[in-house]
Short mmCIF file of C-alpha atoms and ligand atoms in Angstrom, two decimals:
data_model
loop_
_atom_site.label_atom_id
_atom_site.label_comp_id
_atom_site.label_asym_id
_atom_site.label_seq_id
_atom_site.Cartn_x
_atom_site.Cartn_y
_atom_site.Cartn_z
CA MET C 1 13.36 43.76 16.69
CA LYS C 2 15.60 40.84 15.74
CA ILE C 3 14.18 38.56 13.06
CA LEU C 4 15.57 35.20 12.01
CA PHE C 5 14.80 34.75 8.34
CA TYR C 6 14.57 31.08 7.31
CA ASP C 7 15.06 29.65 3.83
CA ALA C 8 16.62 32.84 2.48
CA VAL C 9 17.75 32.98 -1.14
CA ASN C 10 19.50 35.78 -3.02
CA TYR C 11 16.32 37.44 -4.32
CA ASP C 12 14.89 37.55 -0.76
CA LYS C 13 18.03 39.18 0.59
CA GLU C 14 18.15 41.73 -2.23
CA SER C 15 14.55 42.86 -1.87
CA PHE C 16 14.46 42.81 1.96
CA ASP C 17 17.82 44.63 2.31
CA LYS C 18 16.59 47.32 -0.08
CA GLU C 19 13.36 47.79 1.85
CA LEU C 20 15.05 47.55 5.27
CA GLN C 21 16.63 50.97 4.71
CA ASN C 22 13.18 52.45 5.40
CA TYR C 23 12.68 50.55 8.66
CA GLU C 24 14.78 51.61 11.61
CA GLY C 25 15.19 49.22 14.53
CA ILE C 26 14.61 46.01 12.58
CA GLU C 27 17.52 43.62 12.23
CA ILE C 28 17.40 40.57 9.97
CA THR C 29 19.68 37.53 10.08
CA TYR C 30 19.35 35.44 6.94
CA GLN C 31 19.51 31.69 7.27
CA GLU C 32 19.67 29.51 4.17
CA ILE C 33 18.12 26.44 5.73
CA ASP C 34 14.38 26.27 6.28
CA ILE C 35 12.67 25.89 9.63
CA SER C 36 12.10 22.31 10.81
CA PRO C 37 12.15 20.43 14.13
CA LYS C 38 15.96 20.25 13.71
CA THR C 39 16.54 23.92 12.90
CA VAL C 40 13.89 25.67 14.98
CA SER C 41 16.24 26.14 17.95
CA LEU C 42 18.37 28.52 15.89
CA ALA C 43 15.65 31.07 16.59
CA ALA C 44 16.58 31.28 20.29
CA GLY C 45 17.46 34.86 21.15
CA TYR C 46 15.40 36.36 18.33
CA ASP C 47 12.08 38.21 18.65
CA ALA C 48 10.44 36.81 15.54
CA ILE C 49 10.94 34.35 12.72
CA CYS C 50 10.19 34.90 9.06
CA ALA C 51 9.06 31.85 7.09
CA PHE C 52 7.77 31.00 3.64
CA VAL C 53 5.07 29.07 1.91
CA ASN C 54 6.36 25.51 2.41
CA SER C 55 8.14 26.09 5.74
CA ASP C 56 7.35 23.46 8.35
CA LEU C 57 5.28 25.24 10.97
CA SER C 58 3.68 22.10 12.32
CA ALA C 59 2.91 21.44 16.00
CA PRO C 60 6.39 20.25 17.08
CA VAL C 61 7.99 23.34 15.53
CA ILE C 62 5.44 25.70 17.12
CA ASP C 63 5.93 23.96 20.50
CA ARG C 64 9.66 24.64 20.30
CA LEU C 65 9.19 28.23 19.10
CA HIS C 66 7.01 28.83 22.13
CA GLU C 67 9.61 27.25 24.44
CA ILE C 68 12.31 29.61 23.18
CA GLY C 69 10.08 32.63 23.56
CA ILE C 70 9.08 33.43 19.97
CA SER C 71 5.69 35.14 19.88
CA LEU C 72 5.63 36.45 16.30
CA ILE C 73 5.66 34.48 13.04
CA LEU C 74 6.03 36.60 9.94
CA LEU C 75 4.93 34.78 6.80
CA ARG C 76 6.34 36.34 3.65
CA CYS C 77 3.53 34.81 1.59
CA ALA C 78 -0.27 34.84 1.31
CA GLY C 79 -1.12 31.19 2.05
CA PHE C 80 -0.89 29.83 5.60
CA ASN C 81 -2.05 26.21 5.27
CA ASN C 82 1.42 25.13 6.51
CA VAL C 83 0.86 26.67 9.98
CA ASP C 84 -0.67 24.73 12.88
CA LEU C 85 -3.06 27.49 13.89
CA LYS C 86 -4.52 25.56 16.83
CA LYS C 87 -1.06 25.58 18.40
CA THR C 88 -0.30 29.23 17.66
CA GLU C 89 -3.69 30.15 19.14
CA GLU C 90 -3.05 28.01 22.21
CA TYR C 91 0.24 29.84 22.84
CA GLY C 92 -1.16 33.27 21.97
CA MET C 93 1.35 33.66 19.12
CA THR C 94 0.72 36.22 16.41
CA VAL C 95 0.94 35.07 12.81
CA LEU C 96 1.04 37.77 10.16
CA ARG C 97 1.10 37.32 6.40
CA VAL C 98 1.12 39.27 3.16
CA PRO C 99 -2.40 38.86 1.81
CA GLY C 100 -2.25 40.52 -1.58
CA TYR C 101 1.22 41.49 -2.69
CA SER C 102 0.67 41.30 -6.42
CA PRO C 103 -2.30 39.27 -7.56
CA GLU C 104 -1.37 40.06 -11.16
CA ALA C 105 1.99 38.30 -10.74
CA VAL C 106 0.25 34.98 -10.02
CA ALA C 107 -2.58 35.50 -12.52
CA GLU C 108 -0.09 36.35 -15.27
CA LEU C 109 1.77 33.10 -14.55
CA ALA C 110 -1.53 31.19 -14.69
CA MET C 111 -2.17 32.62 -18.17
CA THR C 112 1.45 31.97 -19.16
CA LEU C 113 1.04 28.30 -18.23
CA ALA C 114 -2.27 28.08 -20.09
CA LEU C 115 -0.82 29.63 -23.24
CA SER C 116 2.44 27.69 -23.09
CA VAL C 117 0.79 24.33 -22.73
CA ASN C 118 -1.87 25.17 -25.30
CA ARG C 119 0.65 26.30 -27.94
CA HIS C 120 3.26 23.68 -26.93
CA LEU C 121 5.94 26.30 -26.28
CA HIS C 122 7.88 23.88 -24.10
CA LYS C 123 8.28 21.63 -27.15
CA SER C 124 8.86 24.27 -29.82
CA TYR C 125 11.55 25.98 -27.75
CA ILE C 126 13.57 22.75 -27.61
CA ARG C 127 12.88 21.82 -31.23
CA VAL C 128 14.08 25.07 -32.75
CA ARG C 129 17.20 25.05 -30.58
CA GLU C 130 18.02 21.70 -32.17
CA ASN C 131 17.42 22.95 -35.72
CA ASN C 132 14.16 21.04 -35.94
CA PHE C 133 11.71 23.42 -37.60
CA SER C 134 8.87 20.92 -37.96
CA LEU C 135 5.44 22.06 -36.77
CA VAL C 136 3.99 18.57 -36.44
CA GLY C 137 2.25 18.12 -33.10
CA LEU C 138 2.28 21.84 -32.26
CA THR C 139 -1.34 22.67 -33.13
CA GLY C 140 -3.07 24.66 -30.40
CA ILE C 141 -6.59 25.94 -29.72
CA ASN C 142 -7.72 29.61 -29.89
CA PHE C 143 -8.73 30.97 -26.50
CA TYR C 144 -10.63 33.77 -28.23
CA GLN C 145 -14.40 33.22 -27.83
CA LYS C 146 -13.85 30.16 -25.64
CA THR C 147 -14.96 29.89 -22.02
CA ALA C 148 -12.64 30.51 -19.09
CA GLY C 149 -13.80 29.02 -15.77
CA ILE C 150 -12.30 30.54 -12.66
CA VAL C 151 -12.67 28.78 -9.30
CA GLY C 152 -12.20 31.35 -6.54
CA THR C 153 -12.49 35.01 -7.52
CA GLY C 154 -10.57 36.70 -4.72
CA LYS C 155 -7.63 38.92 -5.57
CA ILE C 156 -5.78 36.52 -7.89
CA GLY C 157 -8.89 34.95 -9.42
CA ALA C 158 -10.25 38.44 -10.18
CA ALA C 159 -6.99 39.37 -11.92
CA MET C 160 -7.24 36.15 -13.93
CA CYS C 161 -10.85 36.98 -14.87
CA ARG C 162 -9.69 40.36 -16.23
CA ILE C 163 -6.86 38.75 -18.20
CA CYS C 164 -9.24 36.19 -19.72
CA ARG C 165 -11.70 38.92 -20.65
CA GLY C 166 -8.81 40.71 -22.38
CA PHE C 167 -8.32 37.59 -24.48
CA GLY C 168 -11.93 37.86 -25.69
CA MET C 169 -13.09 34.90 -23.62
CA ARG C 170 -16.43 34.39 -21.95
CA VAL C 171 -15.63 34.31 -18.24
CA ILE C 172 -17.58 32.11 -15.82
CA ALA C 173 -16.78 31.53 -12.16
CA TYR C 174 -17.57 29.74 -8.95
CA ASP C 175 -17.10 31.36 -5.54
CA MET C 176 -19.36 31.34 -2.48
CA TYR C 177 -18.84 35.10 -2.34
CA PRO C 178 -19.25 36.53 -5.85
CA ASN C 179 -17.03 39.54 -6.48
CA LYS C 180 -19.40 42.41 -7.31
CA GLU C 181 -16.70 44.35 -9.13
CA LEU C 182 -16.51 41.62 -11.78
CA ASP C 183 -19.68 42.62 -13.62
CA PHE C 184 -18.56 40.80 -16.79
CA VAL C 185 -18.29 37.43 -14.99
CA GLU C 186 -21.17 34.92 -14.94
CA TYR C 187 -21.29 33.16 -11.56
CA MET C 188 -22.65 29.62 -11.43
CA SER C 189 -22.29 26.36 -9.52
CA LEU C 190 -18.94 24.59 -9.46
CA GLU C 191 -20.48 21.76 -11.47
CA ASP C 192 -21.57 24.13 -14.24
CA VAL C 193 -18.17 25.81 -14.30
CA LEU C 194 -16.53 22.40 -14.67
CA LYS C 195 -18.95 21.39 -17.42
CA GLN C 196 -18.59 24.55 -19.49
CA SER C 197 -14.95 25.60 -19.24
CA ASP C 198 -12.39 25.30 -22.03
CA LEU C 199 -9.80 26.81 -19.72
CA LEU C 200 -10.15 26.02 -16.03
CA SER C 201 -7.99 27.95 -13.57
CA LEU C 202 -7.93 27.32 -9.80
CA HIS C 203 -7.60 30.29 -7.44
CA CYS C 204 -9.34 29.23 -4.22
CA PRO C 205 -7.36 28.55 -1.05
CA LEU C 206 -6.60 25.05 0.22
CA THR C 207 -8.98 24.20 3.04
CA GLY C 208 -10.57 21.02 4.36
CA GLU C 209 -13.39 21.67 1.93
CA THR C 210 -11.29 22.35 -1.18
CA ARG C 211 -8.73 19.54 -0.72
CA HIS C 212 -8.95 17.30 -3.78
CA LEU C 213 -11.58 19.53 -5.36
CA ILE C 214 -10.26 18.17 -8.63
CA ASN C 215 -10.70 14.41 -8.45
CA LYS C 216 -11.97 11.62 -10.68
CA ASP C 217 -15.61 12.67 -10.26
CA THR C 218 -15.03 16.36 -11.01
CA ILE C 219 -12.63 15.50 -13.85
CA ALA C 220 -15.41 13.36 -15.37
CA MET C 221 -17.65 16.45 -15.42
CA MET C 222 -15.13 18.51 -17.41
CA LYS C 223 -15.26 19.06 -21.15
CA ASP C 224 -12.90 16.95 -23.23
CA ASP C 225 -9.79 18.88 -24.27
CA VAL C 226 -9.97 21.27 -21.34
CA VAL C 227 -6.82 23.15 -20.33
CA LEU C 228 -6.38 22.95 -16.54
CA VAL C 229 -4.16 25.36 -14.64
CA ASN C 230 -3.34 25.28 -10.93
CA THR C 231 -1.33 28.14 -9.44
CA SER C 232 -3.08 27.98 -6.06
CA ARG C 233 -2.14 24.98 -3.92
CA GLY C 234 -1.17 21.44 -4.91
CA GLY C 235 -3.67 19.84 -2.54
CA LEU C 236 -6.60 21.17 -4.59
CA VAL C 237 -5.90 18.45 -7.15
CA LYS C 238 -5.80 14.73 -6.41
CA THR C 239 -2.70 13.91 -8.41
CA GLU C 240 -3.43 10.21 -8.94
CA ASP C 241 -6.81 11.09 -10.45
CA LEU C 242 -5.25 13.84 -12.56
CA ILE C 243 -2.73 11.35 -13.93
CA GLN C 244 -5.59 8.98 -14.79
CA GLY C 245 -7.39 11.85 -16.51
CA ILE C 246 -4.29 12.78 -18.51
CA ARG C 247 -3.82 9.13 -19.52
CA SER C 248 -7.41 8.93 -20.72
CA LYS C 249 -6.77 12.05 -22.87
CA LYS C 250 -9.26 14.27 -21.03
CA PHE C 251 -6.95 17.27 -21.03
CA PHE C 252 -5.60 19.28 -23.93
CA GLY C 253 -2.99 20.50 -21.52
CA VAL C 254 -2.21 20.88 -17.84
CA GLY C 255 -0.13 23.67 -16.31
CA LEU C 256 0.88 23.31 -12.67
CA ASP C 257 2.82 25.82 -10.61
CA VAL C 258 1.88 23.82 -7.52
CA TYR C 259 1.38 20.09 -6.97
CA GLU C 260 0.91 17.79 -4.02
CA GLU C 261 4.44 16.49 -3.79
CA GLU C 262 6.15 19.85 -4.20
CA GLY C 263 7.27 20.15 -0.55
CA ASP C 264 10.63 18.41 -1.12
CA ASN C 265 11.25 20.04 -4.48
CA VAL C 266 10.25 23.65 -4.22
CA PHE C 267 13.21 25.98 -4.67
CA GLU C 268 15.69 23.03 -4.42
CA ASN C 269 18.16 21.91 -7.05
CA ARG C 270 17.73 18.13 -7.31
CA GLU C 271 19.21 17.74 -10.79
CA ASP C 272 21.51 14.84 -9.82
CA GLU C 273 18.77 12.76 -8.25
CA LEU C 274 16.63 10.09 -9.85
CA LEU C 275 13.04 10.77 -8.85
CA GLU C 276 12.06 7.14 -9.41
CA HIS C 277 8.97 6.83 -7.27
CA SER C 278 7.75 10.33 -7.48
CA VAL C 279 4.47 11.62 -8.91
CA THR C 280 6.41 14.66 -10.10
CA ALA C 281 8.40 12.38 -12.38
CA ARG C 282 5.20 10.81 -13.67
CA LEU C 283 3.61 14.19 -14.31
CA LEU C 284 6.71 15.35 -16.15
CA SER C 285 6.56 12.32 -18.41
CA PHE C 286 3.43 13.62 -20.16
CA PRO C 287 4.02 15.77 -23.25
CA ASN C 288 1.01 17.99 -22.54
CA VAL C 289 1.96 18.90 -18.97
CA ILE C 290 4.09 21.84 -17.86
CA VAL C 291 5.20 22.00 -14.24
CA THR C 292 6.88 25.02 -12.69
CA SER C 293 8.23 25.27 -9.17
CA HIS C 294 5.86 27.59 -7.33
CA GLN C 295 7.07 30.74 -9.07
CA GLY C 296 3.75 32.57 -9.32
CA PHE C 297 4.90 35.22 -6.85
CA LEU C 298 8.29 35.73 -8.46
CA THR C 299 8.24 39.17 -10.06
CA ARG C 300 10.18 42.26 -9.00
CA GLU C 301 6.98 44.06 -8.09
CA ALA C 302 5.69 41.18 -5.97
CA LEU C 303 9.01 40.73 -4.14
CA ALA C 304 9.16 44.45 -3.31
CA ALA C 305 5.59 44.38 -2.01
CA ILE C 306 6.25 41.22 0.03
CA SER C 307 9.30 42.80 1.74
CA ARG C 308 7.45 46.05 2.43
CA THR C 309 4.38 44.40 3.98
CA THR C 310 6.44 41.89 6.01
CA LEU C 311 8.54 44.67 7.54
CA GLN C 312 5.47 46.81 8.12
CA ASN C 313 3.83 43.80 9.83
CA ALA C 314 6.85 43.55 12.17
CA LEU C 315 6.64 47.25 12.95
CA ASP C 316 2.86 47.18 13.47
CA TYR C 317 3.23 44.24 15.85
CA GLU C 318 5.85 46.08 17.87
CA GLN C 319 3.73 49.22 18.01
CA GLY C 320 0.54 47.27 18.76
CA THR C 321 -1.24 48.48 15.63
CA ILE C 322 -1.68 45.20 13.76
CA ASP C 323 -3.61 45.32 10.50
CA ARG C 324 -6.29 42.69 11.07
CA VAL C 325 -6.38 41.87 7.36
CA ASN C 326 -2.84 40.54 7.67
CA LEU C 327 -3.54 38.61 10.84
CA VAL C 328 -3.91 34.86 10.46
CA GLU C 329 -6.64 33.63 12.76
CA PRO C 330 -7.73 30.01 13.28
P1 NAI V 1 -8.20 35.51 -1.72
O1 NAI V 1 -8.40 35.20 -0.27
O2 NAI V 1 -8.18 36.94 -2.17
O3 NAI V 1 -9.28 34.75 -2.61
C1 NAI V 1 -9.67 33.42 -2.42
C2 NAI V 1 -11.10 33.30 -2.95
O4 NAI V 1 -11.42 31.92 -2.94
C3 NAI V 1 -12.13 34.04 -2.11
O5 NAI V 1 -12.94 34.84 -2.94
C4 NAI V 1 -12.93 32.92 -1.45
O6 NAI V 1 -14.31 33.25 -1.26
C5 NAI V 1 -12.78 31.83 -2.50
N1 NAI V 1 -13.04 30.49 -2.00
C6 NAI V 1 -12.82 29.99 -0.76
N2 NAI V 1 -13.24 28.70 -0.72
C7 NAI V 1 -13.73 28.41 -1.93
C8 NAI V 1 -14.33 27.25 -2.49
N3 NAI V 1 -14.53 26.14 -1.77
N4 NAI V 1 -14.72 27.30 -3.79
C9 NAI V 1 -14.57 28.43 -4.52
N5 NAI V 1 -14.02 29.56 -4.04
C10 NAI V 1 -13.61 29.54 -2.75
O7 NAI V 1 -6.83 34.79 -2.10
P2 NAI V 1 -5.84 35.15 -3.28
O8 NAI V 1 -4.86 36.18 -2.84
O9 NAI V 1 -6.59 35.38 -4.53
O10 NAI V 1 -5.00 33.78 -3.39
C11 NAI V 1 -5.61 32.57 -3.83
C12 NAI V 1 -4.66 31.42 -3.59
O11 NAI V 1 -3.54 31.55 -4.45
C13 NAI V 1 -4.04 31.41 -2.18
O12 NAI V 1 -4.85 30.70 -1.28
C14 NAI V 1 -2.75 30.70 -2.39
O13 NAI V 1 -2.95 29.34 -2.11
C15 NAI V 1 -2.44 30.87 -3.88
N6 NAI V 1 -1.20 31.61 -4.14
C16 NAI V 1 -0.25 31.05 -4.97
C17 NAI V 1 0.94 31.71 -5.24
C18 NAI V 1 1.98 31.14 -6.16
O14 NAI V 1 3.13 31.59 -6.12
N7 NAI V 1 1.66 30.18 -7.01
C19 NAI V 1 1.22 33.01 -4.64
C20 NAI V 1 0.13 33.54 -3.84
C21 NAI V 1 -1.02 32.84 -3.59
#
């Protein structure tokens, strides 16, 4: 099987090449550019394409993939909100993903963001480097004995619940399907979670229902001085309303690994550009906000698991033994 791998960076190549040694008959060509209406034709002559979390898999791209005979899309990520599933269904294409490569990798980043923004590490790091040893403005809040609210307790949310319990926090959660293994978690309505949380961490997928889950009305329900963390998908938070909330001093801190405008930024070096009109620039202007560039998945363990499952998905497809858990269905 010949796979064209879009948007490849050095850590992808390293982990896939290492894992490829265990998979005979699979050939990967790495392509640095991402898939788009302009670059989709490069896939002609291949059996499958491999794409990532922000790859453009919209209708025009799927149309063209179908025209050039691609019937398998391998997503090397968990989320699939970037894929036009109506189109893939229409063409009978198979879309496979990596559902749970390392939930702890993402949950640990969520806690890292919460702790960093709470204890102002982004400021103290810079200060000490410049021989400024003042502590003014660096006061944080103990998480111990506070309430952590987790929205979405699937694999990553469950890992976050366990981490928060380890910090001695009371853990409350909202999910339509409570996770029975989390016997220490108190499930309640979303509204109650919003009202009671000192630390609020989002771990539900982006769907029509969850888009802008965090908006001016839900922000108004939150406790003052809440720490909000989003490592799930940018679209869960209505950025304009978040900015209003930050301005009105609702939040003690905000940690975002994902945000609505990230599409053009993620994994790109734009250091010479002036981001004049961007919401990213506005978010970055707040002293109590930390933004990272969708790096929740970026640990050695997660990368190894992603490569393994993606290659296994390719093999299972070829052998007709697809794992239905990995199958993306509309
Ligand atoms: P999962 O499928 O195991 O869990 C999602 C949970 O959310 C399920 O329990 C589901 O019932 C719940 N849910 C669905 N709709 C909900 C709603 N309206 N309100 C509350 N809960 C709802 O998914 P997993 O693996 O835990 O991933 C969660 C999200 O994390 C993914 O959708 C993805 O967007 C994001 N993610 C981010 C990464 C990063 O690098 N920052 C890496 C991997 C995933």
